[in-house]
Amino acid sequence: MNMPGPLPDRFICAVPDDALAPTTPRGTRLIFDRQAPPVPGWGVLVQDGDGKRHVRRYVVASGDRWIGAASNPAYAALKSAEDRLEVLAVATGRFDGSV
């Protein structure tokens, strides 16, 4: 995901891979909000300890740990502690241009 630098409070971004396919495949444009708290089952934009950004589903684990889950078995889940994840924004909707 190529969005360097600080993110605006609300923005639209295309999903960079097929980790959430088939329901949310690569290229699906999601609306993100940096002020919204993560909600179990919702999509989140996360950054790992290496600075790479991913879109995954937020899943609560034990204690204060959580998982960035993938729907597609070809992609690994990301773990908050082990992968040093930070939630950057929460997906609050899809941007499909419907009127």
PDB file of C-alpha atoms in Angstrom:
ATOM      1  CA  MET A   1       0.000   0.000   0.000  1.00  0.00           C
ATOM      2  CA  ASN A   2       1.611   3.193  -1.148  1.00  0.00           C
ATOM      3  CA  MET A   3       0.315   5.952   1.131  1.00  0.00           C
ATOM      4  CA  PRO A   4       3.458   7.399   2.684  1.00  0.00           C
ATOM      5  CA  GLY A   5       3.406  10.032   5.354  1.00  0.00           C
ATOM      6  CA  PRO A   6       0.621  11.147   7.628  1.00  0.00           C
ATOM      7  CA  LEU A   7      -2.916  10.102   6.767  1.00  0.00           C
ATOM      8  CA  PRO A   8      -5.920  12.445   6.713  1.00  0.00           C
ATOM      9  CA  ASP A   9      -8.715  11.835   9.228  1.00  0.00           C
ATOM     10  CA  ARG A  10     -10.945  10.333   6.487  1.00  0.00           C
ATOM     11  CA  PHE A  11      -9.745   8.913   3.199  1.00  0.00           C
ATOM     12  CA  ILE A  12     -10.491   6.370   0.465  1.00  0.00           C
ATOM     13  CA  CYS A  13      -7.956   3.681  -0.320  1.00  0.00           C
ATOM     14  CA  ALA A  14      -7.921   0.610  -2.567  1.00  0.00           C
ATOM     15  CA  VAL A  15      -7.300  -2.750  -0.879  1.00  0.00           C
ATOM     16  CA  PRO A  16      -3.744  -3.687  -1.946  1.00  0.00           C
ATOM     17  CA  ASP A  17      -4.065  -7.482  -2.087  1.00  0.00           C
ATOM     18  CA  ASP A  18      -6.505 -10.396  -1.953  1.00  0.00           C
ATOM     19  CA  ALA A  19      -6.174 -11.115   1.794  1.00  0.00           C
ATOM     20  CA  LEU A  20      -9.896 -10.345   2.267  1.00  0.00           C
ATOM     21  CA  ALA A  21     -11.088 -11.991  -0.952  1.00  0.00           C
ATOM     22  CA  PRO A  22     -13.565 -13.100  -2.098  1.00  0.00           C
ATOM     23  CA  THR A  23     -15.810 -10.546  -0.327  1.00  0.00           C
ATOM     24  CA  THR A  24     -13.291  -7.699  -0.502  1.00  0.00           C
ATOM     25  CA  PRO A  25     -10.828  -8.403  -3.318  1.00  0.00           C
ATOM     26  CA  ARG A  26      -7.798  -6.365  -4.345  1.00  0.00           C
ATOM     27  CA  GLY A  27      -8.780  -2.967  -5.719  1.00  0.00           C
ATOM     28  CA  THR A  28     -11.978  -2.612  -3.669  1.00  0.00           C
ATOM     29  CA  ARG A  29     -12.065   0.999  -2.515  1.00  0.00           C
ATOM     30  CA  LEU A  30     -12.802   1.394   1.178  1.00  0.00           C
ATOM     31  CA  ILE A  31     -13.579   4.502   3.206  1.00  0.00           C
ATOM     32  CA  PHE A  32     -11.305   4.754   6.257  1.00  0.00           C
ATOM     33  CA  ASP A  33     -11.635   6.864   9.388  1.00  0.00           C
ATOM     34  CA  ARG A  34      -8.663   7.469  11.687  1.00  0.00           C
ATOM     35  CA  GLN A  35     -10.898   8.596  14.572  1.00  0.00           C
ATOM     36  CA  ALA A  36     -13.137   5.497  14.657  1.00  0.00           C
ATOM     37  CA  PRO A  37     -12.279   2.789  17.198  1.00  0.00           C
ATOM     38  CA  PRO A  38     -11.623  -0.720  15.859  1.00  0.00           C
ATOM     39  CA  VAL A  39     -14.707  -2.943  15.887  1.00  0.00           C
ATOM     40  CA  PRO A  40     -14.399  -6.745  15.917  1.00  0.00           C
ATOM     41  CA  GLY A  41     -15.004  -8.085  12.405  1.00  0.00           C
ATOM     42  CA  TRP A  42     -14.497  -4.745  10.653  1.00  0.00           C
ATOM     43  CA  GLY A  43     -11.650  -3.963   8.284  1.00  0.00           C
ATOM     44  CA  VAL A  44      -8.663  -2.039   9.556  1.00  0.00           C
ATOM     45  CA  LEU A  45      -5.646  -0.455   7.951  1.00  0.00           C
ATOM     46  CA  VAL A  46      -2.649  -1.589   9.982  1.00  0.00           C
ATOM     47  CA  GLN A  47       1.054  -0.933   9.881  1.00  0.00           C
ATOM     48  CA  ASP A  48       3.500  -3.630  10.931  1.00  0.00           C
ATOM     49  CA  GLY A  49       6.832  -3.175  12.688  1.00  0.00           C
ATOM     50  CA  ASP A  50       8.627  -2.931   9.352  1.00  0.00           C
ATOM     51  CA  GLY A  51       6.420  -0.034   8.238  1.00  0.00           C
ATOM     52  CA  LYS A  52       4.412  -2.068   5.729  1.00  0.00           C
ATOM     53  CA  ARG A  53       0.678  -1.365   5.562  1.00  0.00           C
ATOM     54  CA  HIS A  54      -2.040  -4.018   5.245  1.00  0.00           C
ATOM     55  CA  VAL A  55      -5.831  -4.214   5.267  1.00  0.00           C
ATOM     56  CA  ARG A  56      -7.201  -6.988   7.487  1.00  0.00           C
ATOM     57  CA  ARG A  57     -10.209  -7.782   9.680  1.00  0.00           C
ATOM     58  CA  TYR A  58      -9.908  -6.825  13.350  1.00  0.00           C
ATOM     59  CA  VAL A  59     -10.332  -9.843  15.651  1.00  0.00           C
ATOM     60  CA  VAL A  60      -9.985  -9.641  19.437  1.00  0.00           C
ATOM     61  CA  ALA A  61      -7.627 -12.191  20.999  1.00  0.00           C
ATOM     62  CA  SER A  62      -6.665 -12.695  24.657  1.00  0.00           C
ATOM     63  CA  GLY A  63      -5.798  -9.779  26.929  1.00  0.00           C
ATOM     64  CA  ASP A  64      -4.997  -6.652  24.986  1.00  0.00           C
ATOM     65  CA  ARG A  65      -3.870  -8.614  21.931  1.00  0.00           C
ATOM     66  CA  TRP A  66      -5.689  -8.710  18.627  1.00  0.00           C
ATOM     67  CA  ILE A  67      -5.298 -10.294  15.211  1.00  0.00           C
ATOM     68  CA  GLY A  68      -5.414  -8.800  11.738  1.00  0.00           C
ATOM     69  CA  ALA A  69      -7.255 -11.734  10.150  1.00  0.00           C
ATOM     70  CA  ALA A  70      -7.273 -12.669   6.476  1.00  0.00           C
ATOM     71  CA  SER A  71     -10.299 -14.286   4.805  1.00  0.00           C
ATOM     72  CA  ASN A  72      -8.199 -15.827   2.047  1.00  0.00           C
ATOM     73  CA  PRO A  73      -6.193 -18.852   3.309  1.00  0.00           C
ATOM     74  CA  ALA A  74      -3.292 -17.899   1.010  1.00  0.00           C
ATOM     75  CA  TYR A  75      -2.547 -14.959   3.355  1.00  0.00           C
ATOM     76  CA  ALA A  76      -1.307 -15.196   6.925  1.00  0.00           C
ATOM     77  CA  ALA A  77      -3.009 -13.542   9.854  1.00  0.00           C
ATOM     78  CA  LEU A  78      -1.053 -10.730  11.461  1.00  0.00           C
ATOM     79  CA  LYS A  79      -0.692 -10.725  15.245  1.00  0.00           C
ATOM     80  CA  SER A  80      -0.602  -7.474  17.176  1.00  0.00           C
ATOM     81  CA  ALA A  81       2.319  -8.298  19.473  1.00  0.00           C
ATOM     82  CA  GLU A  82       4.433 -10.530  17.241  1.00  0.00           C
ATOM     83  CA  ASP A  83       4.109  -8.339  14.144  1.00  0.00           C
ATOM     84  CA  ARG A  84       4.167  -5.074  16.164  1.00  0.00           C
ATOM     85  CA  LEU A  85       0.915  -3.902  14.598  1.00  0.00           C
ATOM     86  CA  GLU A  86      -0.613  -0.479  14.891  1.00  0.00           C
ATOM     87  CA  VAL A  87      -4.176   0.277  13.772  1.00  0.00           C
ATOM     88  CA  LEU A  88      -3.972   3.350  11.550  1.00  0.00           C
ATOM     89  CA  ALA A  89      -7.628   3.579  10.519  1.00  0.00           C
ATOM     90  CA  VAL A  90     -10.923   1.682  10.529  1.00  0.00           C
ATOM     91  CA  ALA A  91     -12.878   0.873   7.371  1.00  0.00           C
ATOM     92  CA  THR A  92     -16.313   2.438   7.752  1.00  0.00           C
ATOM     93  CA  GLY A  93     -17.719   1.677   4.299  1.00  0.00           C
ATOM     94  CA  ARG A  94     -17.131   0.950   0.634  1.00  0.00           C
ATOM     95  CA  PHE A  95     -16.756   3.558  -2.054  1.00  0.00           C
ATOM     96  CA  ASP A  96     -18.464   2.223  -5.145  1.00  0.00           C
ATOM     97  CA  GLY A  97     -19.861   5.372  -6.702  1.00  0.00           C
ATOM     98  CA  SER A  98     -23.504   4.346  -6.302  1.00  0.00           C
ATOM     99  CA  VAL A  99     -26.105   7.091  -6.538  1.00  0.00           C
TER     100      VAL A  99
END
